[in-house]
Tab-separated table of C-alpha atoms and ligand atoms in Angstrom:
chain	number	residue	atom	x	y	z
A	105	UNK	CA	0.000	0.000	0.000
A	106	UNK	CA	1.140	3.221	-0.974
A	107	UNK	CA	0.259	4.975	1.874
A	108	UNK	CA	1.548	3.025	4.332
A	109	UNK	CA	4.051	4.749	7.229
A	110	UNK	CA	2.879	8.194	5.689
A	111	UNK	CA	1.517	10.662	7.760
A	112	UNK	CA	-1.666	12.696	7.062
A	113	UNK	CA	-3.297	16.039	8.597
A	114	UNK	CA	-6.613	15.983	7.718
A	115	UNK	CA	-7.836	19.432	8.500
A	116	UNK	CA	-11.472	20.108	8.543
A	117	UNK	CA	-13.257	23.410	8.447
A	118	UNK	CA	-16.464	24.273	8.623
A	119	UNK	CA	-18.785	23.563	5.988
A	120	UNK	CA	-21.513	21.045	5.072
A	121	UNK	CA	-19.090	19.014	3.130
A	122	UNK	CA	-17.011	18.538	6.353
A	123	UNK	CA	-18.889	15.051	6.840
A	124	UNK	CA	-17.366	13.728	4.129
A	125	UNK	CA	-13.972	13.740	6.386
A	126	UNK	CA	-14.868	11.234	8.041
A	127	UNK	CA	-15.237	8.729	4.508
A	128	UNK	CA	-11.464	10.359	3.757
A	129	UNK	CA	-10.256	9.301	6.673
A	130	UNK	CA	-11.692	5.958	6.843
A	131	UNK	CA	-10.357	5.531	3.240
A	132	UNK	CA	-6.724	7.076	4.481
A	133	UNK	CA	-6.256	4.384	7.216
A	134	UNK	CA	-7.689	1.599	4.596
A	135	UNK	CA	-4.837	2.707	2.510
A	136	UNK	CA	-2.192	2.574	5.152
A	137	UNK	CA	-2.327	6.055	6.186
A	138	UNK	CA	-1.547	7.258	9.748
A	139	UNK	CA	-4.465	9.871	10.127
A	140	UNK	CA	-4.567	12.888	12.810
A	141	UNK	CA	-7.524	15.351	12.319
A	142	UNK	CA	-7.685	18.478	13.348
A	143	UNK	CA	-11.342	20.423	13.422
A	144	UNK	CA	-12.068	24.035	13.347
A	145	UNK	CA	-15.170	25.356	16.278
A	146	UNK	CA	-16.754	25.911	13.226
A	147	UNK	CA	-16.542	22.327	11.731
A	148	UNK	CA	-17.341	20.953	15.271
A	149	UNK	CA	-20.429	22.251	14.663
A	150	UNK	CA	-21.367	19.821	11.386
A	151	UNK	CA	-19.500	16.707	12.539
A	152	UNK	CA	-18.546	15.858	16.284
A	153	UNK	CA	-14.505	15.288	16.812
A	154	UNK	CA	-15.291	12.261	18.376
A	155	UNK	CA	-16.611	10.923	14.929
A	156	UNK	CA	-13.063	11.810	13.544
A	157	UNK	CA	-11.140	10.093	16.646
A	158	UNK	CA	-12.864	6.801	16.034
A	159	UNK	CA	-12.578	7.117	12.299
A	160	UNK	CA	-8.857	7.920	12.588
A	161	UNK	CA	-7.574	6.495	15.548
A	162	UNK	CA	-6.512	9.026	17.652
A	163	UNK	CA	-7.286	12.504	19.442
A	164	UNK	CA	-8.965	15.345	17.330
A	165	UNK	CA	-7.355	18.769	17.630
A	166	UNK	CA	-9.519	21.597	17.726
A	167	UNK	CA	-8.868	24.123	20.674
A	168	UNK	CA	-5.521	25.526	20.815
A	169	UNK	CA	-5.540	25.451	24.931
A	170	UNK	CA	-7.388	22.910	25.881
A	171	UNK	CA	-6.140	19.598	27.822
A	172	UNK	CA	-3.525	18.301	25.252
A	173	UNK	CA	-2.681	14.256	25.712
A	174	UNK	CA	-0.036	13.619	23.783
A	175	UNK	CA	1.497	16.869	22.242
A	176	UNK	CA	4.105	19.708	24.014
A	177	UNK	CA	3.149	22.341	21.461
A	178	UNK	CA	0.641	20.505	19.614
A	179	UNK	CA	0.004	22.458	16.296
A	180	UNK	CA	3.947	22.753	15.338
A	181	UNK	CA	3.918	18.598	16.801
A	182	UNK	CA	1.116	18.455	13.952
A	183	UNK	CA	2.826	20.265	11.560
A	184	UNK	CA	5.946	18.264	12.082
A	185	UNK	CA	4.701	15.006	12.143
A	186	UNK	CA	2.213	15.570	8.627
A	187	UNK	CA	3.539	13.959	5.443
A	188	UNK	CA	1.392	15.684	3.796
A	189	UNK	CA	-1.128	18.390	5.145
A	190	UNK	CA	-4.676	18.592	3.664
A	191	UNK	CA	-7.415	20.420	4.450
A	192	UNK	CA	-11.037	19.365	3.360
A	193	UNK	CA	-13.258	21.216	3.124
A	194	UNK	CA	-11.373	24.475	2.866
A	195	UNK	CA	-14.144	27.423	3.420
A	196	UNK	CA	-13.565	30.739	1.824
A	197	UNK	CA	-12.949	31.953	5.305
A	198	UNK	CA	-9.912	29.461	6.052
A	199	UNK	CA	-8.259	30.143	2.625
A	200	UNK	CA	-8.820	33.870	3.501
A	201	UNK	CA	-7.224	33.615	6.705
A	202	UNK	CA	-4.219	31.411	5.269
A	203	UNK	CA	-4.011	33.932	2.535
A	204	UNK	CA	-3.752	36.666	4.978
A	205	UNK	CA	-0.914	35.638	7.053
A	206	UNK	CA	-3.807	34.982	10.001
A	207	UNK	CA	-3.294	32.256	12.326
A	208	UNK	CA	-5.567	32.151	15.400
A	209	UNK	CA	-6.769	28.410	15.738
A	210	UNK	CA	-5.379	25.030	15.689
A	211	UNK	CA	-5.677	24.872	11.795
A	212	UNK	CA	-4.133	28.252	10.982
A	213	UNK	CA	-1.337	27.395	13.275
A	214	UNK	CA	-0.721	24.492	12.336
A	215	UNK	CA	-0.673	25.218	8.835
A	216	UNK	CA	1.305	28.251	8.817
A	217	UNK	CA	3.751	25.707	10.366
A	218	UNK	CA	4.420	23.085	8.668
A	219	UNK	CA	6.994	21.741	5.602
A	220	UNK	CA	4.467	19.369	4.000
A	221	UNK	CA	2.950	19.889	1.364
A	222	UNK	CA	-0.540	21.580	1.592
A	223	UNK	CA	-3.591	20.501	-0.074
A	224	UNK	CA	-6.126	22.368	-0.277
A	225	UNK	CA	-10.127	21.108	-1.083
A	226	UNK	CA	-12.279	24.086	-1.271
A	227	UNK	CA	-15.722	23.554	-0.901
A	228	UNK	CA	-18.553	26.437	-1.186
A	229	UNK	CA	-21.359	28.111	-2.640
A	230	UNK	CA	-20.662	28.702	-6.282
A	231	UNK	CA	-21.305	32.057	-5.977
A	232	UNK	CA	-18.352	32.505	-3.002
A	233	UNK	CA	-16.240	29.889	-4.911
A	234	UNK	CA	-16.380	32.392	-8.011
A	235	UNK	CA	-15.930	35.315	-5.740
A	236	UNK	CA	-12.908	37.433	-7.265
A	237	UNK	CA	-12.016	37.812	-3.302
A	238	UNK	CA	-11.698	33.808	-3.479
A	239	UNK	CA	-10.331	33.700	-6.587
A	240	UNK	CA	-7.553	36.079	-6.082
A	241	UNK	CA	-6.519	34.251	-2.112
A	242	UNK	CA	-6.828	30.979	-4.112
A	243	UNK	CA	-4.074	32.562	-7.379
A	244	UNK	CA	-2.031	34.163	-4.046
A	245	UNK	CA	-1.835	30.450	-2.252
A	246	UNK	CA	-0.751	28.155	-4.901
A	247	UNK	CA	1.378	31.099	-6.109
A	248	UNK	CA	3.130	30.040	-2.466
A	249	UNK	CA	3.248	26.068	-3.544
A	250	UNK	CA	-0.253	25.415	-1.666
A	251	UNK	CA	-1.751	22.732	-3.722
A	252	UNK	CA	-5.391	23.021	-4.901
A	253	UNK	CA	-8.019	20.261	-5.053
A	254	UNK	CA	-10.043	21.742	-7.572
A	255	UNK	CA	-13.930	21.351	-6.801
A	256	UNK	CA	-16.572	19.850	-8.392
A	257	UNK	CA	-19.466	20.989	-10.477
A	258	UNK	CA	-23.176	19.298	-9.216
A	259	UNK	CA	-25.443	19.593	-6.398
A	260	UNK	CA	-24.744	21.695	-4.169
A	261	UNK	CA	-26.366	21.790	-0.453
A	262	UNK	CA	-27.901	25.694	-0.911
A	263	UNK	CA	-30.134	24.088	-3.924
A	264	UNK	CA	-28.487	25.319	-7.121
A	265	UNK	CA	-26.391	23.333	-9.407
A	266	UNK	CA	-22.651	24.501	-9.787
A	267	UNK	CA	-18.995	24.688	-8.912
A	268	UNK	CA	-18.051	24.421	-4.989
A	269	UNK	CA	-18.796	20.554	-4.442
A	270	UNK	CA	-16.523	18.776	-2.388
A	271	UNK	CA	-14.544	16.175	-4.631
A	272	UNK	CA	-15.781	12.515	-3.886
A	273	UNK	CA	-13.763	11.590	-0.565
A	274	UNK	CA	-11.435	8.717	-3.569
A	275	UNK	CA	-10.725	11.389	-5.355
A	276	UNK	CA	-9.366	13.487	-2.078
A	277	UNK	CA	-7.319	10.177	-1.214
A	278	UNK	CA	-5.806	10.056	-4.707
A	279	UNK	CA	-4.147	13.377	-4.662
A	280	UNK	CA	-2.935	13.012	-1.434
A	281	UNK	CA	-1.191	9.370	-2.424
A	282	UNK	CA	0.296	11.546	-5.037
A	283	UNK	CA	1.569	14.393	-2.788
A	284	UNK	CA	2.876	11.686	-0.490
A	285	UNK	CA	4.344	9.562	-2.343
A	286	UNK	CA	6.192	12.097	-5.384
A	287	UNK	CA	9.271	11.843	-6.511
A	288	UNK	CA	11.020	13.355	-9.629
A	289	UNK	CA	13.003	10.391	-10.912
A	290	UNK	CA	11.233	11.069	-14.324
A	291	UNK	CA	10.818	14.707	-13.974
A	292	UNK	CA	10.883	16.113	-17.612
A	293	UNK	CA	10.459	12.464	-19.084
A	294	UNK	CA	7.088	11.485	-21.900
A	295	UNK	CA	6.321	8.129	-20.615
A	296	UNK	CA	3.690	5.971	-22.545
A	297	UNK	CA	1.818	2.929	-20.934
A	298	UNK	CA	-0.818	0.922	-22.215
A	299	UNK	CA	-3.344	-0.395	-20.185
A	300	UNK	CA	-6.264	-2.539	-20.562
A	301	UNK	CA	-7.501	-5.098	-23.391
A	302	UNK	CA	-8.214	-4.436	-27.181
A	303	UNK	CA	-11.724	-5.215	-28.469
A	304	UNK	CA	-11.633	-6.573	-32.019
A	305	UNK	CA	-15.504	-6.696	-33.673
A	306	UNK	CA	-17.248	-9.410	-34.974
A	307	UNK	CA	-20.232	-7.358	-35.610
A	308	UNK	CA	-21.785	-4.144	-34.591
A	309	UNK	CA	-23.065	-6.397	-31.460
A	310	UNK	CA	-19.593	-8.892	-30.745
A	311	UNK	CA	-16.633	-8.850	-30.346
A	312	UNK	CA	-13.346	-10.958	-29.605
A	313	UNK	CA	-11.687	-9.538	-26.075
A	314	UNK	CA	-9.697	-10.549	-23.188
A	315	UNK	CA	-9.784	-10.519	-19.547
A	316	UNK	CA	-7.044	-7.436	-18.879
A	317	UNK	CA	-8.934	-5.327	-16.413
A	318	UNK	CA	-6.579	-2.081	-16.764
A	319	UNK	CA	-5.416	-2.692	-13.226
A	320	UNK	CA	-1.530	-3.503	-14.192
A	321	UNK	CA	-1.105	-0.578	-16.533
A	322	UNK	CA	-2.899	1.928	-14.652
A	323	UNK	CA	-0.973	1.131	-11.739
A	324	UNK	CA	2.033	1.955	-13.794
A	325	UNK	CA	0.289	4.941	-15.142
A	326	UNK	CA	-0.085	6.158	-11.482
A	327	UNK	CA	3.627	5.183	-10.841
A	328	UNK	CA	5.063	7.088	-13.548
A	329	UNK	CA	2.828	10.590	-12.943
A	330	UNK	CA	3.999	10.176	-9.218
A	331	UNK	CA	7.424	9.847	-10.287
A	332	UNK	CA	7.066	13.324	-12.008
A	333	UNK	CA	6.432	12.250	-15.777
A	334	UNK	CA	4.382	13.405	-18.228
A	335	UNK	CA	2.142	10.459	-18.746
A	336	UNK	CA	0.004	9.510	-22.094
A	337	UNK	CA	-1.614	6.822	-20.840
A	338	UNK	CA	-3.218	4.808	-24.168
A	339	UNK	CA	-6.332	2.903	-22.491
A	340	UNK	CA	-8.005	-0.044	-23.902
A	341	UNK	CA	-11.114	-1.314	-22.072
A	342	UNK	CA	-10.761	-1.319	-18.566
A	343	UNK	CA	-12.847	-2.079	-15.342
A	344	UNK	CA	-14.204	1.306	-15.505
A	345	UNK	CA	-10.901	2.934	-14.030
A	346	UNK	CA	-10.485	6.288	-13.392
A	347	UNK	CA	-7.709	7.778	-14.752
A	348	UNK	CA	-4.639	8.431	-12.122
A	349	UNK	CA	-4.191	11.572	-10.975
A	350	UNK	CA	-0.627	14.047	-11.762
A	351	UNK	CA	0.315	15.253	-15.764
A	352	UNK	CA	-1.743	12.476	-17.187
A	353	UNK	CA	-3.455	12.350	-20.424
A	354	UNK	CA	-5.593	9.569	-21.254
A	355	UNK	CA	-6.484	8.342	-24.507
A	356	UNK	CA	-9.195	5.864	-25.088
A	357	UNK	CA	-8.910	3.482	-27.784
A	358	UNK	CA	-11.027	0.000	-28.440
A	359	UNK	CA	-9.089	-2.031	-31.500
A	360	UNK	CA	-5.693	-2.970	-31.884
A	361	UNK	CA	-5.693	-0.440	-34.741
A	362	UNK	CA	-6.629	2.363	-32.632
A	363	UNK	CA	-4.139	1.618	-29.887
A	364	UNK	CA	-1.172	1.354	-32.414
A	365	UNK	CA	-2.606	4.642	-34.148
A	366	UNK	CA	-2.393	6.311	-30.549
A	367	UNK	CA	0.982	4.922	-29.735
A	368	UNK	CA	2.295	5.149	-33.093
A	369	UNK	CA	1.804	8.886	-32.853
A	370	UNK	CA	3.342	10.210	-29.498
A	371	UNK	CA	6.123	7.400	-30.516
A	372	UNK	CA	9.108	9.737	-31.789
A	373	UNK	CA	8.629	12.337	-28.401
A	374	UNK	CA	8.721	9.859	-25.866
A	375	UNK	CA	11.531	8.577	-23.935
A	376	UNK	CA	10.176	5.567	-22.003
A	377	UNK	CA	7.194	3.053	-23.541
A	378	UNK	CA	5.450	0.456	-21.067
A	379	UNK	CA	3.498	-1.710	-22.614
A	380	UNK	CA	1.454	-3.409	-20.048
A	381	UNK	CA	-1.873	-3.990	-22.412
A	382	UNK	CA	-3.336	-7.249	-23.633
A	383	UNK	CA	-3.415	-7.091	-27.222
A	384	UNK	CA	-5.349	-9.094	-29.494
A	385	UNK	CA	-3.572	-11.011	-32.025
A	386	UNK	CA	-5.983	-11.647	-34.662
A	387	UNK	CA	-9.044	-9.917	-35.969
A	388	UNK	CA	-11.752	-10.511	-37.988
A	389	UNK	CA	-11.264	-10.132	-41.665
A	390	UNK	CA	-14.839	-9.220	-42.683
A	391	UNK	CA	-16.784	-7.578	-39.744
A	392	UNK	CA	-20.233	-8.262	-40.184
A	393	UNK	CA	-22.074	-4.688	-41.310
A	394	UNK	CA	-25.167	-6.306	-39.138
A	395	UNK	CA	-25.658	-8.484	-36.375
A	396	UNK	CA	-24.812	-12.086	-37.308
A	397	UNK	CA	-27.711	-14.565	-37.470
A	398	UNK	CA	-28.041	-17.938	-35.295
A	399	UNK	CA	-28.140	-20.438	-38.103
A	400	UNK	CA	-25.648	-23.453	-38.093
A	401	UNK	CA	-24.300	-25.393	-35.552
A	402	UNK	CA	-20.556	-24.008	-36.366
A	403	UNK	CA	-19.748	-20.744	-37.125
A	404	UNK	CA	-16.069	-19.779	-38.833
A	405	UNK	CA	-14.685	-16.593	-39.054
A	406	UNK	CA	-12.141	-15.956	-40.604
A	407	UNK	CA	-9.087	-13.430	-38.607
A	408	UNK	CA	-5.859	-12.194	-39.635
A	409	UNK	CA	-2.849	-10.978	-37.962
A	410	UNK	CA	-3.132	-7.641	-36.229
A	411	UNK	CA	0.403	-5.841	-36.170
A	412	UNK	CA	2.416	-6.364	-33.609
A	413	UNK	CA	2.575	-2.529	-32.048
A	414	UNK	CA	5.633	-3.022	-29.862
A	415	UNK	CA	7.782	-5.562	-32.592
A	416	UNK	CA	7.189	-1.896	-34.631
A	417	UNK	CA	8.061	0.323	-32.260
A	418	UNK	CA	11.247	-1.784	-31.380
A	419	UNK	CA	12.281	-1.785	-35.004
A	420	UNK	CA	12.263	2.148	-34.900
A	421	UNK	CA	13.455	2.268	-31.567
A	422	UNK	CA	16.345	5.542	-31.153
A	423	UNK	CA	16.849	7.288	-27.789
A	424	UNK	CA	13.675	5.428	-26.189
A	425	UNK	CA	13.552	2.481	-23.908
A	426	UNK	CA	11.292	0.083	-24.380
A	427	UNK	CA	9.221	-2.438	-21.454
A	428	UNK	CA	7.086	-4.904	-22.604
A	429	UNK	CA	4.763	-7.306	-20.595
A	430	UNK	CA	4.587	-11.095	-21.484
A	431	UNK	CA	1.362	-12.761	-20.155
A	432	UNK	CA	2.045	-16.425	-21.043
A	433	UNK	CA	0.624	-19.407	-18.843
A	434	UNK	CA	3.619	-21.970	-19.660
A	435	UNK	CA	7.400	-21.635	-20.100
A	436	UNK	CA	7.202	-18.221	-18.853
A	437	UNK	CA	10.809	-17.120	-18.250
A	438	UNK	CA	11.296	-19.006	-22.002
A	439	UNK	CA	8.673	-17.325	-23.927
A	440	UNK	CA	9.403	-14.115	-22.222
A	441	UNK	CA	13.040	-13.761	-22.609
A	442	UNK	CA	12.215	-14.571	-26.614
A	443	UNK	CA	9.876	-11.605	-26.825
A	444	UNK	CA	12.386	-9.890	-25.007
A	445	UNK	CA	14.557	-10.514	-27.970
A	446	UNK	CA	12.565	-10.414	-30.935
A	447	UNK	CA	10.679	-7.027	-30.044
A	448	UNK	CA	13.888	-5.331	-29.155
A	449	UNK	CA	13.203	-4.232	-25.994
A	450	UNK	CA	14.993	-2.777	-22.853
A	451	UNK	CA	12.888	-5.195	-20.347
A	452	UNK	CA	10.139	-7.126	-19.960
A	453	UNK	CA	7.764	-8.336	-17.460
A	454	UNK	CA	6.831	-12.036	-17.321
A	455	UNK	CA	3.971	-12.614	-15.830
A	456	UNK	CA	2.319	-15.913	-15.451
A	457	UNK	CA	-1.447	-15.450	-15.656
A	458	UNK	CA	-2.766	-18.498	-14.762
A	459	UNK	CA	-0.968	-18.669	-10.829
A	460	UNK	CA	-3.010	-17.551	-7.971
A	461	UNK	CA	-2.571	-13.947	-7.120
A	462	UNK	CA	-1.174	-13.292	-10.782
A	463	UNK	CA	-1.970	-11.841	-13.637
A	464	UNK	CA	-5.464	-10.823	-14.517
A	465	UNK	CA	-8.013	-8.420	-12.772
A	466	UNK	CA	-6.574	-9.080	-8.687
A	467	UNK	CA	-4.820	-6.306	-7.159
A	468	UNK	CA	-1.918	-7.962	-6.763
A	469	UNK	CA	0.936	-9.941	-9.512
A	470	UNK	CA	3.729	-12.173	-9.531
A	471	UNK	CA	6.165	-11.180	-11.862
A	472	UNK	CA	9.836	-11.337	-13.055
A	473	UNK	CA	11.660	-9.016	-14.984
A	474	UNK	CA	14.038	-9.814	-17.786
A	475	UNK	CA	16.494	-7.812	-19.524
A	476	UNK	CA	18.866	-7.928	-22.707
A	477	UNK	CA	22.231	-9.798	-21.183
A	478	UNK	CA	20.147	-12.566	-19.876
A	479	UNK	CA	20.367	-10.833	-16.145
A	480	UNK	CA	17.190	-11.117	-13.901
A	481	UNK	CA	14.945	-10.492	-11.520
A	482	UNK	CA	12.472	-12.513	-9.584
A	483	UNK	CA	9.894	-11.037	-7.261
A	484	UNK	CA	7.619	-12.309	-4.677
A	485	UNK	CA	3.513	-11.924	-5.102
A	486	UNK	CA	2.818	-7.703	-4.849
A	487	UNK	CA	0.369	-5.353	-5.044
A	488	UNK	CA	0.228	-4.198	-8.756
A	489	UNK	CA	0.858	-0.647	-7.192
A	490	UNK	CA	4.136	-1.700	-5.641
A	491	UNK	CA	5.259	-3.965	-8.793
A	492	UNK	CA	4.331	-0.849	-10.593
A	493	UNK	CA	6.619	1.481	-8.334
A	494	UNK	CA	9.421	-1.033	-8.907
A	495	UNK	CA	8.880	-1.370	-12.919
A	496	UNK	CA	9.387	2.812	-13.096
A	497	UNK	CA	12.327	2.557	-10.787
A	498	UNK	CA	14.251	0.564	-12.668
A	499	UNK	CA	13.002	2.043	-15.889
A	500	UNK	CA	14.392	5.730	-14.342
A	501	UNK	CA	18.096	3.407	-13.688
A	502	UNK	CA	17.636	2.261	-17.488
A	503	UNK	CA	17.095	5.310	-18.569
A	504	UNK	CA	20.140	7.274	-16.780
A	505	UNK	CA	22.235	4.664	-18.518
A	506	UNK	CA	21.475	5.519	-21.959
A	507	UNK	CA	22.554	8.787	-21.529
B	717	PMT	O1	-5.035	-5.474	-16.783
B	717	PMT	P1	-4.912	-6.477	-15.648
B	717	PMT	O2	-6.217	-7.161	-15.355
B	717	PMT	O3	-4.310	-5.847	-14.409
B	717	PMT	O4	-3.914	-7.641	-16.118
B	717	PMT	C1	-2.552	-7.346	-16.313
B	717	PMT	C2	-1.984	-8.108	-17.543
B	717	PMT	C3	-2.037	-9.596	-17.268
B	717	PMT	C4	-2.778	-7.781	-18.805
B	717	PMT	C5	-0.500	-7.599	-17.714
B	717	PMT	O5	0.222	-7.921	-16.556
B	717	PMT	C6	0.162	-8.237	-18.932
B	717	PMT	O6	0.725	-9.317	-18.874
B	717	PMT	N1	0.117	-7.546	-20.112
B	717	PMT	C7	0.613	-8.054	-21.385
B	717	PMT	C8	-0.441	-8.890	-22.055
B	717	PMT	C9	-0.011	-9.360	-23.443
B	717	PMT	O7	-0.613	-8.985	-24.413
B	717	PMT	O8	1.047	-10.101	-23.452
B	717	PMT	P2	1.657	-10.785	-24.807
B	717	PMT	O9	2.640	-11.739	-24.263
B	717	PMT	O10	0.575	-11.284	-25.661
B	717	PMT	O11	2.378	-9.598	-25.538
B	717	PMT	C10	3.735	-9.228	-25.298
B	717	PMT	C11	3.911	-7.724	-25.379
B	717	PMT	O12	3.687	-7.283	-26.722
B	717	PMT	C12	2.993	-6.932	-24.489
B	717	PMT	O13	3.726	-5.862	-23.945
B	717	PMT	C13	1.903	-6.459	-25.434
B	717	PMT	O14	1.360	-5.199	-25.011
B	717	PMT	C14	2.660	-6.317	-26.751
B	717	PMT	N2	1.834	-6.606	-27.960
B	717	PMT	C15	1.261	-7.822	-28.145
B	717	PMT	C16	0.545	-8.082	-29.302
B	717	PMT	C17	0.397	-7.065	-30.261
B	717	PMT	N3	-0.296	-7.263	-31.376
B	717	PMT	N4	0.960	-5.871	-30.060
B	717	PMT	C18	1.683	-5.630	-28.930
B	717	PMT	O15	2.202	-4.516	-28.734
């Protein structure tokens, strides 16, 4: 878990989104997170501290003199101990007062005093969201390196529809994994992962797929933005994923044809290529215009080859590196290490997709990694996130050796 041994301030003013703190903590800790909260008098008044101490797991800060357990001066303790440093909801009068210089509560303080990075989740009327006032402490605040969490457009608790919503407490817990867990190993690097399955049709009904659920490449995806990179992530069908937060631009493609088109064109800019998708092989010659009929007992279609997209992209390879997956179910380390070969590439990923805990649609893989002089490397059953955080670290090592 990413998360894990990090350290997050959840800070909580007070607005009617505050009680969704109490989902971004739960979803913090589920993730590994550490979680102290600390609670305006204002947000007190929409959702009880003691709410936030069961959901986190320890004392709620919210008076700056009250009867303090644990802490000697317990909003620079705070600040200290925060990996990162979030505050959600942010009202127009907290990001006033941090704007200001003003620090007369626990959150101010606290705040004003830390070295984490700050994120900040506004969450208001649309009218006081679009406020110039708001506006302009918002420009002055991330001109200082505060981060912002940009709202959402919907419902909104005063009745009208509009900007101000609170971002769904996942989406909260996704930019703090990335503030927590950056790095800038590919700072200034075009990466290019594909993720997911191809779709070839058989009709405008059928079609011939595969069981990739997105997981493996998205989790690389994720790696690579958090690792500073400009990402183009090239997404076949997935389990409904949403797309990982950072410099990350997603491009949705359903063939074989569309995902080499999509590749094929950001080829020559990038420097790195992961190819974690599950490409179909064959497709139909003939797609049928209209849906075909139930009539014999067999049914043949004919297929042809599809391209291989990443023998191509090997064969033109210059300054890039290339990482391929291999999803094979017997002689892995054999069939792999002759893809490895034949496409040209920098490294590859076995993966054996019929072992428990492997391959397909889990969280987690079993994987080795394979490289040109025959060296390699076999790892124990992961996460996909932490085989992904591995795959980009040694991908940054190949990388610094080309040069
Ligand atoms: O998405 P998940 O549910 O998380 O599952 C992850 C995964 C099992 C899909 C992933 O770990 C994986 O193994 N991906 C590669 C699947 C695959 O197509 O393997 P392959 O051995 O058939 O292909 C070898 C490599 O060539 C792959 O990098 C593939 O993207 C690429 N290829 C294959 C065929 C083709 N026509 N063009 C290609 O570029």
């Amino acid at each position: 878990m990413l998360l894990e041994k990090k350290n997050v301030v959840l800070a909580v003013s007070g607005g009617i989104a505050a009680f969704k703190a109490a989902s971004v903590a739960s979803m913090l800790r589920k993730r590994g997170a550490s979680v102290k909260c600390i609670m305006t008098e204002h947000a007190t008044q929409f959702i009880t501290p003691l709410t936030l101490r069961e959901i986190s797991g320890n004392p709620v800060a919210v008076s700056m003199f009250g009867d303090i357990p644990e802490f000697q001066v317990e909003h620079i303790a705070l600040a200290n101990w925060a990996d990162v440093f979030v505050i959600a909801p942010a009202t127009a009068n907290v990001l006033g007062k941090i704007a200001g210089g003003i620090a007369d509560d626990m959150l101010t303080t606290a705040v004003m005093a830390t070295k984490a990075p700050v994120l900040l989740a506004p969450a208001m009327n649309s009218n006081m969201y679009l406020n110039p006032i708001v506006q302009d402490n918002m420009k002055k605040l991330t001109a200082y390196g505060y981060e912002l969490i940009e709202p959402d457009k919907g419902h909104l608790a005063c009745g009208i529809n509009g900007i101000g919503r609170l971002p769904e407490p996942e989406d909260i817990v996704d930019y703090i994994e990335l503030a927590a867990c950056r790095s800038d190993v590919l700072k200034g690097k075009r990466v290019i992962v594909t993720a997911g399955g191809t779709r070839e049709p058989l009709d405008p009904v059928r079609f011939i797929g595969n069981r990739s659920s997105g997981r493996m490449g998205f989790a690389v995806a994720k790696a690579a933005a958090m690792a500073g990179a400009e990402v183009i992530l090239v997404a076949g069908t997935t389990d409904h994923l949403k797309t990982p937060k950072g410099d990350v631009h997603r491009i949705d493609v359903e063939s074989t044809k569309n995902m080499k088109e999509a590749v094929d064109s950001y080829y020559d800019s990038c420097d790195l290529v992961i190819k974690a998708a599950a490409v179909a092989d064959y497709r139909a010659v003939h797609p049928a215009e209209n849906k075909i009929k139930k009539s014999d007992e067999t049914l043949a279609i004919d297929m042809t080859k599809n391209p291989d997209i990443l023998y191509g992209l090997g064969q033109r390879k210059k300054h890039q590196i290339l990482i391929g997956f291999a999803a094979e179910t017997t002689h892995v380390l054999e069939y792999g290490a002759a893809k490895l070969k034949k496409k040209n590439l920098d490294m590859l990923v076995a993966n054996d997709v019929s072992a428990e805990g492997a391959g397909f649609q889990g969280s987690t893989n079993i994987a080795t990694f394979l490289y040109p002089d025959g060296s390699m490397e076999k790892l124990e059953k992961m996460g996909k996130d932490e085989l992904a955080g591995l795959i980009i670290e040694r991908a940054a090592g190949l990388l610094a050796r080309r040069k």
